[in-house]
XYZ file of C-alpha atoms in Angstrom:
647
model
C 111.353 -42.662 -60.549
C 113.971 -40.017 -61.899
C 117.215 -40.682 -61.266
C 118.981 -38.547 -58.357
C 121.884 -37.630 -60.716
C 121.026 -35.283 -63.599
C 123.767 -34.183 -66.369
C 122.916 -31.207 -68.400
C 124.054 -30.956 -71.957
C 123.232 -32.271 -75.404
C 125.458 -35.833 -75.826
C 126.912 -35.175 -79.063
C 129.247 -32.631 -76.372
C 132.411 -34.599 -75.743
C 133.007 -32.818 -71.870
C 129.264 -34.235 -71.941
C 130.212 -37.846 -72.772
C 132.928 -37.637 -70.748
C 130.833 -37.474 -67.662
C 128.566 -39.663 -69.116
C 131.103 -42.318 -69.288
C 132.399 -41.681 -65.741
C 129.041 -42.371 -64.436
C 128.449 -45.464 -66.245
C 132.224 -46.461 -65.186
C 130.959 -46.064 -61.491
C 127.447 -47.717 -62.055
C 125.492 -44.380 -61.375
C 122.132 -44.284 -62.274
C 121.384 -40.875 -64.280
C 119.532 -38.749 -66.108
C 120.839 -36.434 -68.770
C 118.599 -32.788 -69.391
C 119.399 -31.699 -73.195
C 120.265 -28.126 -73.213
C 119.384 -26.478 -76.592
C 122.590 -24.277 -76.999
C 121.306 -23.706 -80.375
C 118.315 -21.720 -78.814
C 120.733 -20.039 -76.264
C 119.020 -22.248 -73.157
C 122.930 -22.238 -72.307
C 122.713 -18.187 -71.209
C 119.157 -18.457 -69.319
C 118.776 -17.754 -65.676
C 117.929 -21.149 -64.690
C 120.645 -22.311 -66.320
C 123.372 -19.615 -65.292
C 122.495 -20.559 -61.707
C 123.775 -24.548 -62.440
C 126.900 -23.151 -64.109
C 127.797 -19.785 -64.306
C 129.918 -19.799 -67.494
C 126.903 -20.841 -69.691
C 128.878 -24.193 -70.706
C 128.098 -27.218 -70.511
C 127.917 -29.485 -68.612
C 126.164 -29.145 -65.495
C 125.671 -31.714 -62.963
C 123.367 -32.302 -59.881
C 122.914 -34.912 -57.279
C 120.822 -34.880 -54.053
C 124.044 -33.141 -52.465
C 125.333 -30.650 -54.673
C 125.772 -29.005 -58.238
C 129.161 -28.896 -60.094
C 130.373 -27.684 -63.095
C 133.564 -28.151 -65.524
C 133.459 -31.791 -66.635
C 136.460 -32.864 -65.502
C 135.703 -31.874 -61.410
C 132.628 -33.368 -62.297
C 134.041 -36.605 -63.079
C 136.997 -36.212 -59.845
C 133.430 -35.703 -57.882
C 131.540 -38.948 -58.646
C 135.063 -40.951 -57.300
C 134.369 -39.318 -54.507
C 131.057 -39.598 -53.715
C 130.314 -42.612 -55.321
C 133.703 -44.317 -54.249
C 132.030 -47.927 -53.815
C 129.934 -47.811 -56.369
C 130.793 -49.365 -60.194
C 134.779 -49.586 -60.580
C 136.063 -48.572 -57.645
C 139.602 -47.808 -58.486
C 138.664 -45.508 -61.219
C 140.389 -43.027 -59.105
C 143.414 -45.367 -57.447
C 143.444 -47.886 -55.335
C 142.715 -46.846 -51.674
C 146.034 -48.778 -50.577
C 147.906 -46.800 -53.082
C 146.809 -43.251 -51.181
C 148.227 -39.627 -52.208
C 150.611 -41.340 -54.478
C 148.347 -43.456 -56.425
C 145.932 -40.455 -57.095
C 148.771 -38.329 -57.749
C 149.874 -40.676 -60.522
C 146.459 -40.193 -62.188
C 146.155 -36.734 -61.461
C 149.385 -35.454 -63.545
C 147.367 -37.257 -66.766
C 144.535 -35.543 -65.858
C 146.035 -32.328 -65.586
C 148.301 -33.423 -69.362
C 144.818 -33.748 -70.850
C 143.062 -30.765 -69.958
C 146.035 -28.708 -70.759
C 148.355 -30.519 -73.033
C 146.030 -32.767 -75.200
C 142.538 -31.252 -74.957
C 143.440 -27.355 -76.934
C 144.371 -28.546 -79.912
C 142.383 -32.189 -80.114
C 139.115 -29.755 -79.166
C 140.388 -26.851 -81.906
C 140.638 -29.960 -84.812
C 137.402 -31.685 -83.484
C 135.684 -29.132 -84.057
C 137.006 -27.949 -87.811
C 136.731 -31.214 -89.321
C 133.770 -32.998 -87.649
C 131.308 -30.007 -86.162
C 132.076 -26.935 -88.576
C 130.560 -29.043 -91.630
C 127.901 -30.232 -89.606
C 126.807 -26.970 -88.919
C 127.212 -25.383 -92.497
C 130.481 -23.660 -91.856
C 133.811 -24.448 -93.526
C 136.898 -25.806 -92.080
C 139.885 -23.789 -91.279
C 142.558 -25.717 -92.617
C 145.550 -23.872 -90.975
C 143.913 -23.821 -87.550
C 143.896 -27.336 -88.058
C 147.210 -27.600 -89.119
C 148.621 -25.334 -86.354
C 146.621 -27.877 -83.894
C 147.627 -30.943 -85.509
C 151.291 -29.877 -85.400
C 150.994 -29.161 -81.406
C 148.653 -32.610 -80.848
C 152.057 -34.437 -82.711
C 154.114 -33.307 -79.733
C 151.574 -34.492 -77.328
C 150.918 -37.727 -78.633
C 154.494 -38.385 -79.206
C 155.089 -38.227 -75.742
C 152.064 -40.343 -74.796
C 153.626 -43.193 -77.506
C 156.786 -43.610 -75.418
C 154.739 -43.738 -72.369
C 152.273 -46.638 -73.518
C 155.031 -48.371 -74.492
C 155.679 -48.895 -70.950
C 152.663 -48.874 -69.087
C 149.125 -50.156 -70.412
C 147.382 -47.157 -68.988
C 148.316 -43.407 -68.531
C 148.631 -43.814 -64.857
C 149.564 -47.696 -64.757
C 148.076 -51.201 -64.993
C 144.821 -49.905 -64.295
C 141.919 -48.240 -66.512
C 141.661 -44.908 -64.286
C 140.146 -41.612 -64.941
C 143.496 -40.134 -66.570
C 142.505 -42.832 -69.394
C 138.932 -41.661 -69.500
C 139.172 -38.173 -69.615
C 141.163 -38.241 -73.120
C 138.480 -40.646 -74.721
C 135.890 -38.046 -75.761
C 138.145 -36.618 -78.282
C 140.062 -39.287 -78.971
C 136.879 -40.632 -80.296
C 135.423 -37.845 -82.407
C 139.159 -37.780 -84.203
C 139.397 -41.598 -84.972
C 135.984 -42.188 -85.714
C 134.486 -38.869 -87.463
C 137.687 -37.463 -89.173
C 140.111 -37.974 -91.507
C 142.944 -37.846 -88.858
C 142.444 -41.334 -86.824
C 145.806 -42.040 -88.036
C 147.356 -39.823 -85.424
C 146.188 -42.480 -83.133
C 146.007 -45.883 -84.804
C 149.555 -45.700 -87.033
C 151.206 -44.863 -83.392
C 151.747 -48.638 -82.195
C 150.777 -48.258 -78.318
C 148.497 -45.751 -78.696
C 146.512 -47.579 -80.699
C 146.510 -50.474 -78.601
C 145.592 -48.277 -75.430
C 142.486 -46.442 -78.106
C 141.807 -50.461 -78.783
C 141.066 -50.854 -74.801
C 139.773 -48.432 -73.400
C 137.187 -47.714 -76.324
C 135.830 -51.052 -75.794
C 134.996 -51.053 -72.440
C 131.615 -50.909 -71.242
C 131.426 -47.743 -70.093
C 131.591 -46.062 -74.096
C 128.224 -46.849 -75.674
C 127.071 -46.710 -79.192
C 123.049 -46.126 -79.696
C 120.668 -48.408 -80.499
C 118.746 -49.672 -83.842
C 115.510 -48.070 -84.403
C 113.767 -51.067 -83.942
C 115.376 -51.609 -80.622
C 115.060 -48.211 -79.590
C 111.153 -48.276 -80.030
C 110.493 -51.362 -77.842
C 113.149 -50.058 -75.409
C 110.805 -46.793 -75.021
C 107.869 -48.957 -75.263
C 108.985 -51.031 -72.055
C 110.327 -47.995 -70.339
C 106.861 -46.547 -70.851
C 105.660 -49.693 -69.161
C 107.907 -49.662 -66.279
C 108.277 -52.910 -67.344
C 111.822 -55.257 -65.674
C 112.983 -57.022 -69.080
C 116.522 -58.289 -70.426
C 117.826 -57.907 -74.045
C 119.864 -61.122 -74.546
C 121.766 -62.597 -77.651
C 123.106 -66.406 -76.809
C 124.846 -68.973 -79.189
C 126.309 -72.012 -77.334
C 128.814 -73.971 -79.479
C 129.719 -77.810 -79.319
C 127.552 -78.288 -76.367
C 124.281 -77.343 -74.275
C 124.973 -75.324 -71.501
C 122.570 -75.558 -68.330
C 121.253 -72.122 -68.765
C 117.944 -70.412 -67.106
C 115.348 -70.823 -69.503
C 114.675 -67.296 -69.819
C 117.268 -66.653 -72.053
C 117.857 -69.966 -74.089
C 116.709 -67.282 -77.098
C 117.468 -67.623 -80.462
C 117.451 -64.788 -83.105
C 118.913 -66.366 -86.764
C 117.262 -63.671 -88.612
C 119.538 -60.747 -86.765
C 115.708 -58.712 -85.954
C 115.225 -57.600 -82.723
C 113.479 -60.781 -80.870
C 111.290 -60.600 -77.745
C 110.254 -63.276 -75.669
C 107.535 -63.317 -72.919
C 106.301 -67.095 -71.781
C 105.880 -69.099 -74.610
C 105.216 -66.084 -76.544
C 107.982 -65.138 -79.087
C 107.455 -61.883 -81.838
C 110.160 -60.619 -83.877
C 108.799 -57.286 -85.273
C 108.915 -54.199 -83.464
C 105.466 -52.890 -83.737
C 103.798 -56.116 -83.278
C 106.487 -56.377 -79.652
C 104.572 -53.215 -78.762
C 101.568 -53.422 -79.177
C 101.482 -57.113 -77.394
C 103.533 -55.315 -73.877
C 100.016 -52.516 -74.321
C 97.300 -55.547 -74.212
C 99.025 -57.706 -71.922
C 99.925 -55.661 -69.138
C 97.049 -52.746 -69.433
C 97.556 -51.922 -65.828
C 101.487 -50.797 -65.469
C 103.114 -47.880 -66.342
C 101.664 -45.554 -68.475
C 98.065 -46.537 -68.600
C 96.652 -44.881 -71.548
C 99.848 -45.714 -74.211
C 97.190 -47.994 -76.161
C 94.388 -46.906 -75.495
C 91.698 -47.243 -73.131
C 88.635 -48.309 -75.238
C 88.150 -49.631 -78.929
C 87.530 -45.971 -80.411
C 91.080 -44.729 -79.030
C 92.511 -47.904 -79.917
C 91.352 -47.402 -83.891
C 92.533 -44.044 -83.834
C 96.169 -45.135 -82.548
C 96.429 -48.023 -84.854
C 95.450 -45.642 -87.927
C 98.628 -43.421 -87.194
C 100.586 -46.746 -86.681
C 99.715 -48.378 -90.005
C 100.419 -44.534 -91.511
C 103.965 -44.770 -89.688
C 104.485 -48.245 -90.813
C 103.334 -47.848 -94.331
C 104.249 -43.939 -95.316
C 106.586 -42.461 -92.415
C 108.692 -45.477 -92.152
C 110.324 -46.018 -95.790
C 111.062 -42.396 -97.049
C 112.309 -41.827 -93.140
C 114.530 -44.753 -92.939
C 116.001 -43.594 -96.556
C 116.583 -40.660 -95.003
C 118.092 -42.311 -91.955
C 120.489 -43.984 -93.914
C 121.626 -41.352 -96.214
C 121.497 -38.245 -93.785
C 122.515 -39.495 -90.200
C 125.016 -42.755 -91.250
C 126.291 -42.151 -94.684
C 128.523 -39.115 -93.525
C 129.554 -41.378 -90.655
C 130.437 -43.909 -93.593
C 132.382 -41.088 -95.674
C 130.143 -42.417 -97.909
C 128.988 -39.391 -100.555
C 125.586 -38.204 -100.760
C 122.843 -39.206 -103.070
C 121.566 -36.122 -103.480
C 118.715 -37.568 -105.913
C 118.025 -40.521 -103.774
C 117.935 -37.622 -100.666
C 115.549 -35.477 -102.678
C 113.231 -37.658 -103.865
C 112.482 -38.985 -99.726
C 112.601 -35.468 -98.376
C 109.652 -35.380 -101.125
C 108.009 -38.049 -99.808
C 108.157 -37.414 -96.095
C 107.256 -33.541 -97.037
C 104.256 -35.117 -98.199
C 103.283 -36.919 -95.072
C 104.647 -34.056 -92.649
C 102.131 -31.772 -94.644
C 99.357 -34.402 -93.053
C 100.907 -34.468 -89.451
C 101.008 -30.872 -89.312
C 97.469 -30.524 -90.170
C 96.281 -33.010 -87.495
C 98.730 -31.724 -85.023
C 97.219 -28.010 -85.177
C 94.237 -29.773 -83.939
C 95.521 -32.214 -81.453
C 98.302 -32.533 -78.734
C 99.823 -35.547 -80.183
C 98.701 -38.030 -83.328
C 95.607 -39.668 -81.564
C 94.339 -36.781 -79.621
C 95.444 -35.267 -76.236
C 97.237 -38.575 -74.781
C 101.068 -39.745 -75.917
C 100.550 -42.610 -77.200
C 101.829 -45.634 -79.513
C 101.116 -43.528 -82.001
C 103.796 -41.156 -81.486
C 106.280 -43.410 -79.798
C 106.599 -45.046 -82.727
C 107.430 -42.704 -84.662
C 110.580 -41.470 -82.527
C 113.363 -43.355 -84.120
C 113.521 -42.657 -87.372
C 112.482 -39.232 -86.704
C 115.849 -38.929 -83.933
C 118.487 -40.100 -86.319
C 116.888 -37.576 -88.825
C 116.809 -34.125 -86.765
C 120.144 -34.961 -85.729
C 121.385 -33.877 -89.346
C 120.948 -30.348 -90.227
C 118.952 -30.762 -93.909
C 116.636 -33.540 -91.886
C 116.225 -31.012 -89.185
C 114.306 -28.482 -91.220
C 111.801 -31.127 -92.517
C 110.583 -30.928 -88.877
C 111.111 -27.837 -87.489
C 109.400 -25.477 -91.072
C 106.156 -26.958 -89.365
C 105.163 -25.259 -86.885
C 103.075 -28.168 -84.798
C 105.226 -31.236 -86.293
C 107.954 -29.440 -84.722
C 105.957 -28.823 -81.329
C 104.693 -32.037 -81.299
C 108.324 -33.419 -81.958
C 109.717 -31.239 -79.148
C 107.399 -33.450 -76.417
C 107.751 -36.679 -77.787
C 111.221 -36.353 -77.594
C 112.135 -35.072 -74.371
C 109.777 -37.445 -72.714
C 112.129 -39.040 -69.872
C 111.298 -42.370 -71.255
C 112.728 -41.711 -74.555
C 116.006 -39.902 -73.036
C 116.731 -43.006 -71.331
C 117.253 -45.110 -74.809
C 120.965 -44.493 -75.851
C 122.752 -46.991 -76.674
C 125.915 -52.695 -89.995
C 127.001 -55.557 -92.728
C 128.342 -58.597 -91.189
C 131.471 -58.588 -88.684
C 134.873 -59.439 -90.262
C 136.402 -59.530 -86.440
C 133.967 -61.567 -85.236
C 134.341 -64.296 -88.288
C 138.240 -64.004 -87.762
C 137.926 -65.131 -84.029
C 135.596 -67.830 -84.777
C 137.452 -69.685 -87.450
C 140.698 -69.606 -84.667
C 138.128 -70.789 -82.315
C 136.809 -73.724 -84.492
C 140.571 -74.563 -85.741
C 141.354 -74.491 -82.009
C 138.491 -76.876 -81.050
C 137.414 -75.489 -78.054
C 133.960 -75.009 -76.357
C 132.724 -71.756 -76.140
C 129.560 -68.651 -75.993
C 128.200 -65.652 -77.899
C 126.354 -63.686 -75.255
C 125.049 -60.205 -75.366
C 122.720 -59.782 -72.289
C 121.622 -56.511 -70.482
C 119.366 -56.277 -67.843
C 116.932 -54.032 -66.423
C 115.581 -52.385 -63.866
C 116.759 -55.349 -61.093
C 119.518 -57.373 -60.996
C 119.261 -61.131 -62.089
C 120.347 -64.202 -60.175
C 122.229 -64.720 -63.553
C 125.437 -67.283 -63.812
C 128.780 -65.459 -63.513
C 129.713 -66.331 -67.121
C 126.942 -64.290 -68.498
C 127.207 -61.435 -66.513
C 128.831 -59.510 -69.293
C 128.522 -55.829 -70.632
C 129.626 -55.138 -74.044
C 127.211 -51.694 -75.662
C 130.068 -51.050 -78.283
C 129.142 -53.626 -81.012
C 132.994 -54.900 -81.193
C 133.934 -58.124 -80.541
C 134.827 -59.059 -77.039
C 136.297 -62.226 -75.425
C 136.658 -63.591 -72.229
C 138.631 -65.937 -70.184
C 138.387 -66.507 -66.776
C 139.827 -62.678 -66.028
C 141.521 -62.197 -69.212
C 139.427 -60.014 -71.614
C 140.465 -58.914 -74.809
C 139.007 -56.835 -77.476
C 141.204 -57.297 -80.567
C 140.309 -59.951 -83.099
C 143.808 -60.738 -83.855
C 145.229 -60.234 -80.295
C 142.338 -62.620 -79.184
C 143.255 -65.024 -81.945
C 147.383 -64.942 -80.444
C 145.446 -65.081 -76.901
C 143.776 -68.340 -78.011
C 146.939 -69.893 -79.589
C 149.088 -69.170 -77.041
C 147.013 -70.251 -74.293
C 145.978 -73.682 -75.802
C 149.401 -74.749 -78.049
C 147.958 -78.399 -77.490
C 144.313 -77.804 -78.365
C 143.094 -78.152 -81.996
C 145.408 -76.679 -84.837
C 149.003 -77.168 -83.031
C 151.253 -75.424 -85.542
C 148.864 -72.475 -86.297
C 150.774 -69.920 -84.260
C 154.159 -72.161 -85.233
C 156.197 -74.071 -82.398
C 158.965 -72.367 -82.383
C 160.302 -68.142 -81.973
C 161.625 -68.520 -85.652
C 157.796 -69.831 -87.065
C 156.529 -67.501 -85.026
C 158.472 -64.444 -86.262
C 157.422 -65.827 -89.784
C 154.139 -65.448 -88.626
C 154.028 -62.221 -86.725
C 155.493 -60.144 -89.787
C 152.618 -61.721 -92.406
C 149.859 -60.713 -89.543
C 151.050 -57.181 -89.411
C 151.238 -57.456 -92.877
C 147.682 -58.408 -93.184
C 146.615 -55.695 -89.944
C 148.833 -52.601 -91.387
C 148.773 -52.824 -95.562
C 146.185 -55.617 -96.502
C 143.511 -54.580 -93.804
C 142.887 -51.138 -95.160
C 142.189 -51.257 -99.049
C 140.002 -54.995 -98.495
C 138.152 -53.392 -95.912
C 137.044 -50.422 -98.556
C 136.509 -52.958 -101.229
C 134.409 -55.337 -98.584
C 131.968 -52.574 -98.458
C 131.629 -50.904 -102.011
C 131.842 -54.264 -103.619
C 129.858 -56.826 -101.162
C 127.931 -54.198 -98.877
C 126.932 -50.777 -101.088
C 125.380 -52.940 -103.528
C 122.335 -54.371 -100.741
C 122.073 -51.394 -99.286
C 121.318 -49.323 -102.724
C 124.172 -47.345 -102.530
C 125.629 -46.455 -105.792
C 129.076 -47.516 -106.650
C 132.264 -44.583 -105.581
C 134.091 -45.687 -108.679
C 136.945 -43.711 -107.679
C 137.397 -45.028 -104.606
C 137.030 -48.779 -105.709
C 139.877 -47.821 -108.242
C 142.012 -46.413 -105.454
C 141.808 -49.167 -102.931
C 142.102 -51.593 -105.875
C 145.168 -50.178 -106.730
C 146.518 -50.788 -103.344
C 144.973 -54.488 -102.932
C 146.712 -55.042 -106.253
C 149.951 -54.318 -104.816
C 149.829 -56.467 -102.068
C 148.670 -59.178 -103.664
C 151.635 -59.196 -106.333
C 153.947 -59.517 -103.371
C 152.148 -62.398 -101.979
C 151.806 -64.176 -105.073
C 155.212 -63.673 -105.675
C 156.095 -65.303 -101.935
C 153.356 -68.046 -102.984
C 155.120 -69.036 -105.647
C 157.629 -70.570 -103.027
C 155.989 -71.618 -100.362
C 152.070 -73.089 -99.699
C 151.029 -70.820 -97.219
C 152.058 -67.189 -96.224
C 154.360 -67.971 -93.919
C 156.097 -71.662 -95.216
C 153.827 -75.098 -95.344
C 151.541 -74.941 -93.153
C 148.144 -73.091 -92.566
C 148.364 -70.656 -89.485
C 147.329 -67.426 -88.302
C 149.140 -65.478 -91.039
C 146.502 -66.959 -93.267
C 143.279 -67.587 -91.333
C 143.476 -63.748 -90.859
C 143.242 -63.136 -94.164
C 139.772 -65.119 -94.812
C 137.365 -62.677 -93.750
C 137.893 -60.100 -95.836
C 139.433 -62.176 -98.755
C 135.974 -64.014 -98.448
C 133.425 -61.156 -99.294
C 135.801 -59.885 -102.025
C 135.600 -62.667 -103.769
C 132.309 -63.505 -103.435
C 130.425 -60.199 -103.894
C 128.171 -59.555 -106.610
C 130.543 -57.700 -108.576
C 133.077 -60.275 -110.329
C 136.184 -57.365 -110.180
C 136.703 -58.118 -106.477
C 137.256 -61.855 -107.712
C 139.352 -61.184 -110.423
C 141.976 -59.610 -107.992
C 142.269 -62.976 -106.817
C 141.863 -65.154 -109.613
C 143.798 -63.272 -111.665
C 147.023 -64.239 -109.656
C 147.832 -68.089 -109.962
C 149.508 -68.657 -106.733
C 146.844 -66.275 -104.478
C 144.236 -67.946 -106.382
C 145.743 -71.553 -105.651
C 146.604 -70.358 -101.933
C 142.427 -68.322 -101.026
C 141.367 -71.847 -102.670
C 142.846 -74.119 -100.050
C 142.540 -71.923 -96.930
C 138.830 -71.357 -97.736
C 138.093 -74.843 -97.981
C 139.128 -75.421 -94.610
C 136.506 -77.245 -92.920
C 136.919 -74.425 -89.783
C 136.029 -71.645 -92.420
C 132.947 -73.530 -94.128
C 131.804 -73.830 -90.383
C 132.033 -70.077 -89.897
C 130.575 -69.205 -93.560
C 127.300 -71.995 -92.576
C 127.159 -70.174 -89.438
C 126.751 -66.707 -91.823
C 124.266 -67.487 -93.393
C 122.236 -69.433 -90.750
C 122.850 -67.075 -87.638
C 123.608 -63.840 -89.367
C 122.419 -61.924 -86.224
C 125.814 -63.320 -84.384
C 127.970 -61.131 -87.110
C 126.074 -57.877 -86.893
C 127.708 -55.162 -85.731
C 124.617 -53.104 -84.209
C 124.597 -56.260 -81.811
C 127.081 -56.472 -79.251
C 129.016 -59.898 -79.264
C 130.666 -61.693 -76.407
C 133.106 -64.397 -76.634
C 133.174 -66.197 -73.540
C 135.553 -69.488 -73.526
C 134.245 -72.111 -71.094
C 136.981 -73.125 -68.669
C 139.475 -75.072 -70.253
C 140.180 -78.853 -69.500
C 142.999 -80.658 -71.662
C 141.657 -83.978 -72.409
């Protein structure tokens, strides 16, 4: 059944997302109705009559339809006032003057903060999307009047966690949109994280449930496939450390491998295809009827197109994936031959689809089927980039047949890389701290499960969460303080030091490590450990660059190392455990420079030596390369600490 609330706009809008995100704050199922601007579907009559501007977004419920995104959003705390958080809004004991206090932020946004966030968004991460070049003094005339803004909204976070108080409200929400596409797809996040309590606040609320991140193509196609099915199902990722937990059976799962894992019974598959095709034979009868087939000659025709998609779609598409939809996300530069030579390939097999498709509805005749579904993925991520886009839409019936497939409602309702250097930092504090506790990453579908209350978590934004009774936390290194402070007799005693002198020690070598070391590692983790698997040739210039910087560093803390064992005086804490994730792939990629930046210092080779022989560390490394699913960042992972009991 449809969902009574319908949003209309493409997502990649942020006034879209921010409704979006207000929706999923208040737990309200939806639907969301792509408008083409690009074909002007914005200006037509039908549309003009949901909002009369031509701008998205629309909305509609059973009751009404509103426009402008933010009166939107003030409209589902309204309406849907008991439904998902209900203080989104203020509290109803706080009245007037609670609402007030979250309507002056709402009012700073959309006046104040959205003009010239909006004006740079758009020059630096839509104008090259589209082909168009970037207006580098309207950006700096914006980024000059965003300075004043955010200057203001510094002082203010200094004071309160939110805009409007204690509370996550929708002053908070309304700025994330933006916020987002300026941190994460420009070369200005550092108008947000190098501000001290802004970036804490962008640490938050970005985390919360509510902001989702979409799904791996292999997840995505069984996602469709049981939506298809009208199937109820769960997508859950468990580890239980240092003891067996008394959990349901149905989701004692394990996934080592990091693959997308189903489970039905005592049946268990791990590849995507094979997941679909066994939800077709077993249950025949539900949802769509006629996805597999309904006899063995429409079966063989379907599994021809799904050995073509497996064998010739599949590898130039996910090159092209890669290289067209995440690399720019990556600011990693285009192969342009490696880009060429796959658009070749897929040209090749598009020629074949667009023969077929002048002949037939969809792949396998007149019925959507597997067929097509499975090709959706790949084929998404690819027509979201403008050079991928034409590969589908020169041909006249690929890009027909592309058209349906996509904006079939079971499709619309699937939204939402290398291993995790947060998550590997909590778990060695975790392990030095000796204390029980969970990975989880559970969503469920379509009814609500008589689940345990420690696993009813949400977590769609692939960062590392933790959770503690009602403490949650979102920061590797804040969760890391959390732990130490909250358990000074558990485990490690003097890793967060025992006194405010140790700890100031401490404090000034973790900034240290968060503000100067962070950075340049975190470039080198990826060119030198990461680029490498993933085929990507080597940005020599940047290596140099961020070498250069590491080097720096690392002739200050040799220097310090010459006088004392660890960072921060004789004994190992949290100034040096935060270190070990990144110091770890650096030293042990392929490439022997990232070693040599170690090694090549006495003292920080003597010092990475000891700390990653820790027997805490080897337990997180083991876990690496025997669970490597649990460090992925396209799967969401939940620390939850069992209740703690001093023995």
């Amino acid at each position: 059944m449809a969902a009574p609330v319908t949003v209309y706009g493409p997502m990649i809008s942020p006034a879209v997302a921010r409704v979006a995100a207000c929706l999923l704050e208040k737990d309200v199922p939806f639907q969301v109705e792509p408008v083409d601007m690009s074909k002007g579907e914005h200006k037509s009559p039908s549309f003009l009559k949901l909002q009369p501007f031509g701008q998205v977004p629309a909305f509609k419920d059973s009751l009404t339809t509103v426009f402008e995104s933010r009166a939107i959003c003030r409209y589902i705390c309204d309406q849907y006032a008991d439904s998902g958080n209900k203080t989104l809004m203020g509290r109803k004991e706080d009245g007037a003057v609670g609402r007030a206090a979250i309507e002056q932020w709402i009012e700073s946004e959309g006046q104040s903060f959205n003009p010239p966030s909006l004006s740079m968004a758009f020059q630096l991460a839509f104008a090259p999307f589209m082909g168009r070049a970037t207006d580098m003094a309207v950006v700096e005339e914006n980024e000059a009047k965003l300075v004043k803004v955010l200057d203001v909204y510094e002082q203010w976070l200094g004071e309160n966690q939110y805009f409007a108080g204690d509370e996550f409200s929708l002053a908070d929400l309304v700025h994330m949109p933006n916020t987002d596409l300026l941190v994460r797809k420009t070369n200005k996040a550092g108008l947000f994280t190098e501000r001290k309590n802004l970036a804490r606040w962008w640490d938050e609320v970005s985390a919360r449930p509510s902001w989702k991140k979409p799904a791996s193509t292999d997840v995505a196609r069984v996602l469709t496939c049981l939506f298809e099915k009208d199937l109820e199902f769960e997508l859950v990722r468990i580890d239980t450390f240092k003891r067996e937990h008394k959990l349901p059976e149905f989701i004692k799962l394990r996934d080592p491998n990091g693959q997308v894992t189903f489970k039905h019974g005592d049946k268990t598959l791990v590849d995507s295809r094979a997941i679909c095709r066994y939800v077709c034979t077993q249950f025949p009868k539900e949802g769509n009827k006629t996805l597999y087939g309904t006899g063995s000659l429409e079966r063989a025709s379907i599994e021809q197109w799904l050995q073509a998609e497996a064998q010739n779609f599949s590898p130039p598409s996910s090159a092209l994936v890669f290289h067209l939809a995440f690399a720019p996300h990556l600011s990693i530069p285009q192969d342009n031959a490696v880009i060429a030579e796959n658009e070749k390939k897929l040209q090749q097999v598009l020629n074949v689809y667009d023969e077929i498709l002048s002949k037939n509805e969809y792949l396998a005749g007149d019925e959507f089927t597997l067929a097509d579904l499975s090709h959706l993925p790949n084929s998404h991520y690819i027509v979201s980039s403008e050079r991928g886009r034409k590969l589908f839409t020169s041909r006249k019936n690929v890009a027909r047949w592309y058209d349906q497939i996509s904006k079939r409602k079971t499709w619309e309702q699937v939204f939402g890389q290398p291993a995790s250097t947060d998550v590997a930092r909590v778990l060695t504090c975790l392990f030095e701290k000796n204390l029980e506790f969970e990975l989880i990453r559970i969503d469920t579908f379509k009814k609500e499960h008589k689940l345990p209350e420690f696993i009813k978590l949400r977590d769609p934004t692939g960062q590392v969460t933790f959770k503690h009774g009602d403490k949650t936390l979102v920061d590797s290194r804040a969760i890391c303080r959390y732990l130490c402070t909250q358990f000074p007799e558990d485990g490690n005693r003097t890793i967060y030091g025992t006194g405010s002198l140790e700890r100031a020690s401490i404090e000034q070598w973790l900034q240290a490590e968060s503000q100067s070391f962070d950075a340049p590692s975190s470039e080198l983790v990826f060119h030198l450990a990461f680029a490498p698997q993933l085929n990507i040739p080597a940005d020599e210039a940047r290596i140099a660059e961020n070498e250069r910087k590491l080097q720096q560093m690392l002739n200050v803390y040799d220097e310090i190392l010459a006088k004392n064992k660890y960072l921060a005086g004789d004994e190992f804490t949290l100034a040096d455990l935060s270190h070990l994730p990144n110091s770890h792939y650096i030293v042990n990629a392929r490439s022997p420079r990232g070693k040599k930046l170690f090694t090549s210092k006495k003292h920080v080779a003597r010092w990475f030596e000891e700390i990653s022989s820790r027997p805490s560390w080897k337990q997180v490394v083991k876990m690496q390369s025997e669970h490597p699913g649990a460090f992925e960042q396209e799967h969401t992972t939940i620390f939850l600490l069992k209740p703690h009991q001093s023995q």
